[in-house]
């Protein structure tokens, strides 16, 4: 088995277009200090009218989110993109894997634009196709590949989604992971799940929602021979978790939860399922970004919350709900650096280029990858209901 090397490229440098990591952003950007940027963005949006549809993930900066036609979590944005066949351009203020999914779910004549190509996702980069194929070979050698259903988190590259589509699996997001796992375990007698690439979402859903135990889960480490597991361990497991994680949500710790509970009376801890299992175990509520927003909207005035998710969203919630006490579940600043790559200069540049008739930073998935990734995404969109009340 080959272990694939993952050299870290500095963001914004390099030319690995197949990766979620940074590539050069071409063109002349307006200066960030230009006081006319907001007016320029408004003018470009007005000039494009219904030809453009702007999507904004909840982790985007305020300066960009103000121009979004819709905001949402990964699941909602995927559906929103698919529901706009009349828009010629979809400008995706989010990260690369989201723009890829939008390209897969929109028509061939629609163009999806990511204002900064360096807006990748380190978690998505942690599962590369060659590595996943190696893991699948090991499952085949262990005699269990026929009973394994691969499920990938939305936060993965299009070729990993296509791998899941080709092998009878599906995509899930943080708002439907439970339903997706129920679906996967129903696909075959004695089914096992290979969960990519976020071990935490996989473990939290399996143990806290599906009633599996920690002993039912093993972690496949793509940087160790045979994933660091024996064939017997693979055969005994119900959940084979990929060793990937979100570097933003990985920062939240059980110790800070304890500290906040000791210092803020009646505080409720609300976290995203990308957090470590030990943090989620100590939380009061867990759910996707959309779930977090709805929970705070429905909370009574005067209630106290500590939220474990990306800081742009937590700050926006605190500003929108001055009648509630909203704290951040980490002592230090914790933005998603790649989400933050989409700033006003990049947005203005992308929009003004469209007005001038030039399509920049188009995200296009190749037809064969698209075909199978679409199968996996459609299986997700066809799942009944959603696991959270959102
Ligand atoms: P959701 O928006 O699906 O909750 O995902 C959070 C996230 O980390 C996106 O990258
Ligand atoms: Fe990726 Fe985490 Fe950033 Fe989401 S918050 S885009 S999972 S690094």
Short mmCIF file of C-alpha atoms and ligand atoms in Angstrom, two decimals:
data_model
loop_
_atom_site.label_atom_id
_atom_site.label_comp_id
_atom_site.label_asym_id
_atom_site.label_seq_id
_atom_site.Cartn_x
_atom_site.Cartn_y
_atom_site.Cartn_z
CA UNK A 1 0.00 0.00 0.00
CA UNK A 2 1.28 3.47 -0.85
CA UNK A 3 1.08 6.29 1.60
CA UNK A 4 0.41 9.59 -0.13
CA UNK A 5 2.55 12.47 0.87
CA UNK A 6 0.74 15.69 1.78
CA UNK A 7 3.24 18.54 1.70
CA UNK A 8 1.67 21.67 3.12
CA UNK A 9 1.64 24.51 0.63
CA UNK A 10 1.39 28.02 2.00
CA UNK A 11 -2.06 29.39 1.29
CA UNK A 12 -2.25 31.40 -1.89
CA UNK A 13 0.83 29.75 -3.37
CA UNK A 14 1.42 26.76 -5.57
CA UNK A 15 -0.54 25.20 -8.39
CA UNK A 16 -2.12 22.03 -7.04
CA UNK A 17 -5.52 22.62 -8.62
CA UNK A 18 -6.82 19.21 -7.56
CA UNK A 19 -6.36 20.09 -3.91
CA UNK A 20 -8.42 22.14 -1.51
CA UNK A 21 -5.32 24.13 -0.68
CA UNK A 22 -4.18 27.43 -2.02
CA UNK A 23 -3.58 28.46 -5.59
CA UNK A 24 -2.78 31.84 -7.04
CA UNK A 25 -5.65 34.26 -7.44
CA UNK A 26 -5.18 35.97 -10.80
CA UNK A 27 -5.91 39.57 -11.66
CA UNK A 28 -5.66 42.99 -10.04
CA UNK A 29 -7.60 43.20 -6.82
CA UNK A 30 -9.01 46.50 -5.61
CA UNK A 31 -7.16 47.81 -2.58
CA UNK A 32 -8.71 46.76 0.74
CA UNK A 33 -8.44 50.40 1.83
CA UNK A 34 -10.65 51.64 -1.06
CA UNK A 35 -13.55 53.42 0.71
CA UNK A 36 -15.75 52.83 -2.35
CA UNK A 37 -15.73 49.02 -2.13
CA UNK A 38 -19.24 48.67 -0.68
CA UNK A 39 -20.69 50.99 -3.33
CA UNK A 40 -18.78 49.13 -6.05
CA UNK A 41 -20.11 45.77 -4.87
CA UNK A 42 -23.65 47.18 -4.78
CA UNK A 43 -23.31 48.66 -8.26
CA UNK A 44 -21.97 45.40 -9.72
CA UNK A 45 -24.76 43.40 -8.10
CA UNK A 46 -27.39 45.77 -9.45
CA UNK A 47 -25.86 45.69 -12.93
CA UNK A 48 -25.94 41.88 -12.97
CA UNK A 49 -29.48 41.68 -11.55
CA UNK A 50 -31.05 38.20 -11.81
CA UNK A 51 -28.11 36.93 -13.82
CA UNK A 52 -26.20 36.46 -10.56
CA UNK A 53 -27.10 34.57 -7.39
CA UNK A 54 -24.81 35.10 -4.39
CA UNK A 55 -24.56 32.36 -1.76
CA UNK A 56 -22.95 33.03 1.65
CA UNK A 57 -21.91 30.42 4.20
CA UNK A 58 -22.51 31.39 7.82
CA UNK A 59 -18.73 31.59 8.47
CA UNK A 60 -18.22 34.40 5.96
CA UNK A 61 -17.15 37.87 7.05
CA UNK A 62 -19.84 40.53 7.65
CA UNK A 63 -18.42 42.63 4.81
CA UNK A 64 -19.24 39.83 2.38
CA UNK A 65 -22.35 38.27 3.93
CA UNK A 66 -24.21 41.58 3.47
CA UNK A 67 -24.25 40.89 -0.29
CA UNK A 68 -25.51 37.30 -0.08
CA UNK A 69 -28.93 36.59 -1.59
CA UNK A 70 -29.15 33.59 0.73
CA UNK A 71 -27.09 32.47 3.70
CA UNK A 72 -26.98 28.96 5.09
CA UNK A 73 -25.12 25.87 6.21
CA UNK A 74 -23.59 23.54 3.65
CA UNK A 75 -26.79 21.56 3.21
CA UNK A 76 -29.06 24.56 2.72
CA UNK A 77 -26.64 26.24 0.31
CA UNK A 78 -26.40 23.06 -1.80
CA UNK A 79 -30.19 22.99 -2.06
CA UNK A 80 -30.42 26.74 -2.69
CA UNK A 81 -27.90 26.51 -5.55
CA UNK A 82 -29.84 23.63 -7.13
CA UNK A 83 -33.07 25.64 -6.90
CA UNK A 84 -31.81 28.58 -9.03
CA UNK A 85 -31.62 27.24 -12.60
CA UNK A 86 -32.28 30.71 -14.05
CA UNK A 87 -29.13 32.32 -12.59
CA UNK A 88 -26.30 32.46 -15.11
CA UNK A 89 -23.66 32.97 -12.40
CA UNK A 90 -23.55 31.51 -8.91
CA UNK A 91 -21.01 33.47 -6.83
CA UNK A 92 -20.17 31.21 -3.92
CA UNK A 93 -18.91 32.98 -0.81
CA UNK A 94 -17.71 29.90 1.00
CA UNK A 95 -14.96 27.37 0.36
CA UNK A 96 -13.86 25.26 -2.59
CA UNK A 97 -15.74 22.03 -1.80
CA UNK A 98 -18.99 24.00 -1.49
CA UNK A 99 -18.47 25.64 -4.87
CA UNK A 100 -17.73 22.22 -6.39
CA UNK A 101 -20.98 20.86 -4.96
CA UNK A 102 -22.85 23.84 -6.37
CA UNK A 103 -21.31 23.20 -9.80
CA UNK A 104 -22.40 19.56 -9.63
CA UNK A 105 -25.95 20.45 -8.61
CA UNK A 106 -26.48 23.29 -11.11
CA UNK A 107 -27.06 23.12 -14.86
CA UNK A 108 -24.22 22.87 -17.42
CA UNK A 109 -24.81 26.42 -18.65
CA UNK A 110 -24.55 27.91 -15.13
CA UNK A 111 -21.13 29.08 -13.97
CA UNK A 112 -20.01 28.80 -10.35
CA UNK A 113 -17.46 31.35 -9.17
CA UNK A 114 -15.31 31.22 -6.03
CA UNK A 115 -14.01 34.79 -5.46
CA UNK A 116 -10.65 33.55 -4.08
CA UNK A 117 -9.33 30.19 -5.25
CA UNK A 118 -7.26 29.91 -2.06
CA UNK A 119 -10.44 29.45 -0.05
CA UNK A 120 -9.99 25.72 0.50
CA UNK A 121 -10.61 23.55 3.55
CA UNK A 122 -7.85 21.81 5.49
CA UNK A 123 -10.24 19.05 6.55
CA UNK A 124 -11.21 18.28 2.95
CA UNK A 125 -7.49 18.09 2.13
CA UNK A 126 -7.04 15.36 4.73
CA UNK A 127 -8.70 12.75 2.49
CA UNK A 128 -7.18 12.39 -0.98
CA UNK A 129 -8.55 9.94 -3.54
CA UNK A 130 -5.37 7.81 -3.70
CA UNK A 131 -5.42 7.43 0.08
CA UNK A 132 -9.10 6.46 0.12
CA UNK A 133 -8.53 3.92 -2.67
CA UNK A 134 -5.69 2.42 -0.62
CA UNK A 135 -8.02 2.12 2.36
CA UNK A 136 -10.65 0.48 0.15
CA UNK A 137 -8.04 -2.06 -1.06
CA UNK A 138 -7.32 -2.91 2.58
CA UNK A 139 -11.05 -3.40 3.24
CA UNK A 140 -11.18 -5.68 0.19
CA UNK A 141 -8.17 -7.69 1.43
CA UNK A 142 -9.86 -8.01 4.84
CA UNK A 143 -12.90 -9.47 3.01
CA UNK A 144 -15.33 -6.74 4.13
CA UNK A 145 -15.50 -4.20 1.28
CA UNK A 146 -18.83 -5.69 0.13
CA UNK A 147 -20.44 -4.79 3.45
CA UNK A 148 -18.93 -1.30 3.75
CA UNK A 149 -20.99 1.76 2.76
CA UNK A 150 -18.81 4.87 2.29
CA UNK A 151 -20.33 8.11 3.57
CA UNK A 152 -18.49 11.37 3.08
CA UNK A 153 -19.10 14.64 4.83
CA UNK A 154 -19.89 17.48 2.44
CA UNK A 155 -16.48 18.88 3.45
CA UNK A 156 -14.59 16.74 0.94
CA UNK A 157 -13.39 17.11 -2.62
CA UNK A 158 -15.62 16.16 -5.57
CA UNK A 159 -13.54 13.06 -6.35
CA UNK A 160 -14.13 11.69 -2.82
CA UNK A 161 -17.87 12.31 -3.27
CA UNK A 162 -17.62 10.51 -6.64
CA UNK A 163 -15.83 7.59 -4.93
CA UNK A 164 -18.78 7.30 -2.54
CA UNK A 165 -21.28 7.52 -5.40
CA UNK A 166 -19.49 4.75 -7.35
CA UNK A 167 -19.33 2.49 -4.30
CA UNK A 168 -22.96 2.68 -3.18
CA UNK A 169 -22.45 5.50 -0.69
CA UNK A 170 -23.69 9.01 -0.08
CA UNK A 171 -22.77 12.51 1.07
CA UNK A 172 -23.97 13.95 4.38
CA UNK A 173 -23.72 17.29 6.12
CA UNK A 174 -23.65 18.18 9.79
CA UNK A 175 -27.42 18.67 9.69
CA UNK A 176 -28.31 15.27 8.27
CA UNK A 177 -25.48 12.96 9.39
CA UNK A 178 -27.80 10.90 11.60
CA UNK A 179 -30.31 10.27 8.80
CA UNK A 180 -27.46 9.50 6.41
CA UNK A 181 -25.97 6.94 8.79
CA UNK A 182 -29.40 5.33 9.34
CA UNK A 183 -29.70 5.09 5.57
CA UNK A 184 -26.18 3.62 5.24
CA UNK A 185 -26.69 0.96 7.92
CA UNK A 186 -29.95 -0.05 6.17
CA UNK A 187 -28.25 -0.63 2.82
CA UNK A 188 -26.82 -4.08 3.59
CA UNK A 189 -27.10 -6.80 6.18
CA UNK A 190 -24.25 -6.33 8.70
CA UNK A 191 -23.38 -3.02 7.09
CA UNK A 192 -20.33 -1.07 8.19
CA UNK A 193 -19.67 2.58 7.39
CA UNK A 194 -16.44 4.13 6.17
CA UNK A 195 -16.89 7.75 7.29
CA UNK A 196 -14.84 10.44 5.52
CA UNK A 197 -13.05 12.74 6.29
CA UNK A 198 -14.16 14.09 9.72
CA UNK A 199 -13.61 11.56 12.49
CA UNK A 200 -15.39 13.83 15.00
CA UNK A 201 -18.67 14.22 13.10
CA UNK A 202 -18.59 10.47 12.42
CA UNK A 203 -17.90 9.50 16.03
CA UNK A 204 -20.30 12.04 17.55
CA UNK A 205 -23.12 10.90 15.28
CA UNK A 206 -22.45 7.18 15.67
CA UNK A 207 -22.13 7.24 19.46
CA UNK A 208 -24.50 10.04 20.49
CA UNK A 209 -27.25 9.59 17.89
CA UNK A 210 -27.04 5.99 16.66
CA UNK A 211 -26.35 4.24 19.97
CA UNK A 212 -23.03 2.70 18.88
CA UNK A 213 -20.17 2.51 21.38
CA UNK A 214 -16.68 3.94 21.12
CA UNK A 215 -15.50 0.33 20.78
CA UNK A 216 -17.59 -0.01 17.61
CA UNK A 217 -15.43 2.76 16.05
CA UNK A 218 -11.89 2.50 14.71
CA UNK A 219 -9.81 5.28 13.17
CA UNK A 220 -8.09 4.77 9.82
CA UNK A 221 -4.91 6.84 9.72
CA UNK A 222 -3.88 7.34 6.07
CA UNK A 223 -0.32 8.13 7.13
CA UNK A 224 0.28 4.75 8.78
CA UNK A 225 0.79 1.39 7.04
CA UNK A 226 -2.58 -0.36 6.70
CA UNK A 227 -4.21 2.65 8.33
CA UNK A 228 -2.66 1.59 11.65
CA UNK A 229 -5.30 -1.17 11.94
CA UNK A 230 -5.28 -4.96 11.71
CA UNK A 231 -7.68 -6.85 9.42
CA UNK A 232 -9.36 -8.17 12.56
CA UNK A 233 -9.94 -4.65 13.92
CA UNK A 234 -11.49 -3.67 10.58
CA UNK A 235 -13.72 -6.75 10.59
CA UNK A 236 -14.89 -6.07 14.18
CA UNK A 237 -15.69 -2.38 13.64
CA UNK A 238 -19.09 -0.91 12.74
CA UNK A 239 -17.70 2.56 11.98
CA UNK A 240 -14.37 3.07 10.25
CA UNK A 241 -13.57 6.74 10.85
CA UNK A 242 -11.12 8.58 8.63
CA UNK A 243 -8.45 10.42 10.60
CA UNK A 244 -9.42 13.93 9.56
CA UNK A 245 -10.59 16.91 11.57
CA UNK A 246 -11.42 20.61 11.38
CA UNK A 247 -8.57 22.75 12.65
CA UNK A 248 -11.03 25.43 13.80
CA UNK A 249 -13.40 23.21 15.78
CA UNK A 250 -10.49 21.09 17.05
CA UNK A 251 -9.45 24.04 19.23
CA UNK A 252 -12.41 23.84 21.61
CA UNK A 253 -11.55 21.92 24.76
CA UNK A 254 -13.46 20.28 27.63
CA UNK A 255 -11.39 22.34 30.10
CA UNK A 256 -12.81 25.63 28.75
CA UNK A 257 -16.33 24.20 28.97
CA UNK A 258 -15.71 23.48 32.68
CA UNK A 259 -14.24 26.95 33.19
CA UNK A 260 -17.20 28.72 31.59
CA UNK A 261 -19.69 26.64 33.55
CA UNK A 262 -17.89 27.70 36.72
CA UNK A 263 -17.86 31.40 35.81
CA UNK A 264 -21.13 32.05 33.91
CA UNK A 265 -24.26 31.11 35.89
CA UNK A 266 -26.71 28.86 33.97
CA UNK A 267 -24.63 29.01 30.80
CA UNK A 268 -25.72 26.63 28.05
CA UNK A 269 -23.01 25.15 25.87
CA UNK A 270 -23.94 24.95 22.17
CA UNK A 271 -21.42 23.33 19.84
CA UNK A 272 -20.94 22.13 16.28
CA UNK A 273 -20.52 18.34 15.80
CA UNK A 274 -17.06 18.90 14.25
CA UNK A 275 -15.86 19.45 17.85
CA UNK A 276 -14.00 16.67 19.66
CA UNK A 277 -16.17 13.99 21.29
CA UNK A 278 -15.02 15.05 24.78
CA UNK A 279 -16.33 18.58 24.13
CA UNK A 280 -19.62 17.42 22.63
CA UNK A 281 -20.15 15.10 25.64
CA UNK A 282 -19.98 18.14 27.92
CA UNK A 283 -22.24 20.32 25.75
CA UNK A 284 -25.97 20.92 26.23
CA UNK A 285 -26.79 21.08 22.54
CA UNK A 286 -25.01 20.08 19.35
CA UNK A 287 -25.85 20.85 15.73
CA UNK A 288 -25.01 22.45 12.40
CA UNK A 289 -24.52 26.18 11.92
CA UNK A 290 -28.17 26.51 10.89
CA UNK A 291 -29.22 24.68 14.07
CA UNK A 292 -27.00 26.94 16.19
CA UNK A 293 -28.61 30.06 14.69
CA UNK A 294 -32.16 28.77 15.16
CA UNK A 295 -31.41 27.76 18.75
CA UNK A 296 -30.17 31.25 19.64
CA UNK A 297 -33.10 32.90 17.82
CA UNK A 298 -35.53 30.81 19.89
CA UNK A 299 -33.72 31.35 23.21
CA UNK A 300 -35.36 33.56 25.85
CA UNK A 301 -34.02 37.04 26.58
CA UNK A 302 -31.50 36.98 29.42
CA UNK A 303 -30.31 33.42 28.71
CA UNK A 304 -26.57 32.72 28.61
CA UNK A 305 -24.76 30.77 25.91
CA UNK A 306 -21.22 29.73 25.07
CA UNK A 307 -20.92 28.72 21.43
CA UNK A 308 -18.31 26.42 19.92
CA UNK A 309 -18.12 27.24 16.25
CA UNK A 310 -16.35 29.69 13.93
CA UNK A 311 -15.95 33.22 15.29
CA UNK A 312 -17.54 35.27 12.47
CA UNK A 313 -20.82 33.48 13.14
CA UNK A 314 -20.58 33.75 16.94
CA UNK A 315 -19.83 37.48 16.73
CA UNK A 316 -22.76 38.03 14.36
CA UNK A 317 -25.10 36.13 16.70
CA UNK A 318 -23.90 38.19 19.68
CA UNK A 319 -24.51 41.44 17.77
CA UNK A 320 -27.96 40.33 16.57
CA UNK A 321 -29.09 39.27 20.07
CA UNK A 322 -27.98 41.95 22.54
CA UNK A 323 -30.69 40.75 24.96
CA UNK A 324 -28.88 37.37 25.38
CA UNK A 325 -25.40 36.73 26.80
CA UNK A 326 -23.34 35.09 24.08
CA UNK A 327 -19.76 34.01 24.72
CA UNK A 328 -17.22 32.29 22.46
CA UNK A 329 -16.09 28.84 23.61
CA UNK A 330 -12.39 29.55 23.23
CA UNK A 331 -10.01 31.97 24.88
CA UNK A 332 -8.33 33.00 21.66
CA UNK A 333 -9.51 34.24 18.27
CA UNK A 334 -10.63 31.34 16.14
CA UNK A 335 -11.60 32.26 12.59
CA UNK A 336 -11.54 29.83 9.71
CA UNK A 337 -8.62 31.31 7.79
CA UNK A 338 -9.75 29.91 4.45
CA UNK A 339 -13.36 31.08 4.80
CA UNK A 340 -11.88 34.49 5.62
CA UNK A 341 -10.02 34.55 2.30
CA UNK A 342 -13.26 35.72 0.68
CA UNK A 343 -13.11 39.40 1.49
CA UNK A 344 -14.63 42.50 -0.06
CA UNK A 345 -11.77 43.14 -2.55
CA UNK A 346 -12.08 39.58 -3.95
CA UNK A 347 -15.87 39.84 -4.05
CA UNK A 348 -15.78 43.19 -5.87
CA UNK A 349 -13.15 41.89 -8.28
CA UNK A 350 -15.19 38.77 -9.13
CA UNK A 351 -18.45 40.72 -9.55
CA UNK A 352 -16.96 43.58 -11.60
CA UNK A 353 -15.23 41.04 -13.84
CA UNK A 354 -18.62 39.44 -14.52
CA UNK A 355 -20.11 42.86 -15.32
CA UNK A 356 -17.24 43.38 -17.78
CA UNK A 357 -18.00 40.00 -19.40
CA UNK A 358 -15.08 38.04 -17.94
CA UNK A 359 -15.74 34.94 -15.86
CA UNK A 360 -12.98 34.59 -13.27
CA UNK A 361 -12.25 31.77 -10.82
CA UNK A 362 -14.82 29.41 -12.28
CA UNK A 363 -15.08 26.09 -10.43
CA UNK A 364 -15.69 23.23 -12.85
CA UNK A 365 -15.82 19.57 -11.94
CA UNK A 366 -14.90 17.16 -14.75
CA UNK A 367 -17.89 15.25 -16.23
CA UNK A 368 -16.97 11.75 -14.98
CA UNK A 369 -16.32 12.96 -11.42
CA UNK A 370 -19.46 15.07 -11.60
CA UNK A 371 -21.59 12.11 -12.70
CA UNK A 372 -20.71 9.97 -9.65
CA UNK A 373 -20.51 12.83 -7.17
CA UNK A 374 -24.00 13.82 -8.30
CA UNK A 375 -25.20 10.28 -7.47
CA UNK A 376 -23.82 10.59 -3.92
CA UNK A 377 -25.21 14.11 -3.48
CA UNK A 378 -28.61 13.10 -4.82
CA UNK A 379 -28.76 10.21 -2.33
CA UNK A 380 -28.27 12.83 0.38
CA UNK A 381 -30.90 15.18 -1.04
CA UNK A 382 -33.33 12.24 -1.22
CA UNK A 383 -32.90 11.34 2.47
CA UNK A 384 -36.10 11.71 4.47
CA UNK A 385 -36.36 14.84 6.68
CA UNK A 386 -33.45 16.17 8.70
CA UNK A 387 -32.00 14.98 11.97
CA UNK A 388 -32.17 18.38 13.69
CA UNK A 389 -35.22 20.55 14.04
CA UNK A 390 -34.10 23.00 11.39
P1 LIG B 1 -22.20 23.42 8.32
O1 LIG B 1 -22.41 24.74 7.70
O2 LIG B 1 -22.77 22.34 7.45
O3 LIG B 1 -22.70 23.33 9.71
O4 LIG B 1 -20.62 23.12 8.32
C1 LIG B 1 -19.73 23.85 9.06
C2 LIG B 1 -18.43 23.91 8.40
O5 LIG B 1 -17.40 23.69 8.96
C3 LIG B 1 -18.40 24.29 7.01
O6 LIG B 1 -17.12 24.21 6.57
FE1 LIG B 2 -12.93 23.45 6.72
FE2 LIG B 2 -13.18 23.76 9.37
FE3 LIG B 2 -12.94 25.91 7.82
FE4 LIG B 2 -15.20 24.44 7.77
S1 LIG B 2 -14.42 25.63 9.50
S2 LIG B 2 -14.07 25.23 5.98
S3 LIG B 2 -14.35 22.37 8.09
S4 LIG B 2 -11.38 24.27 8.12
#
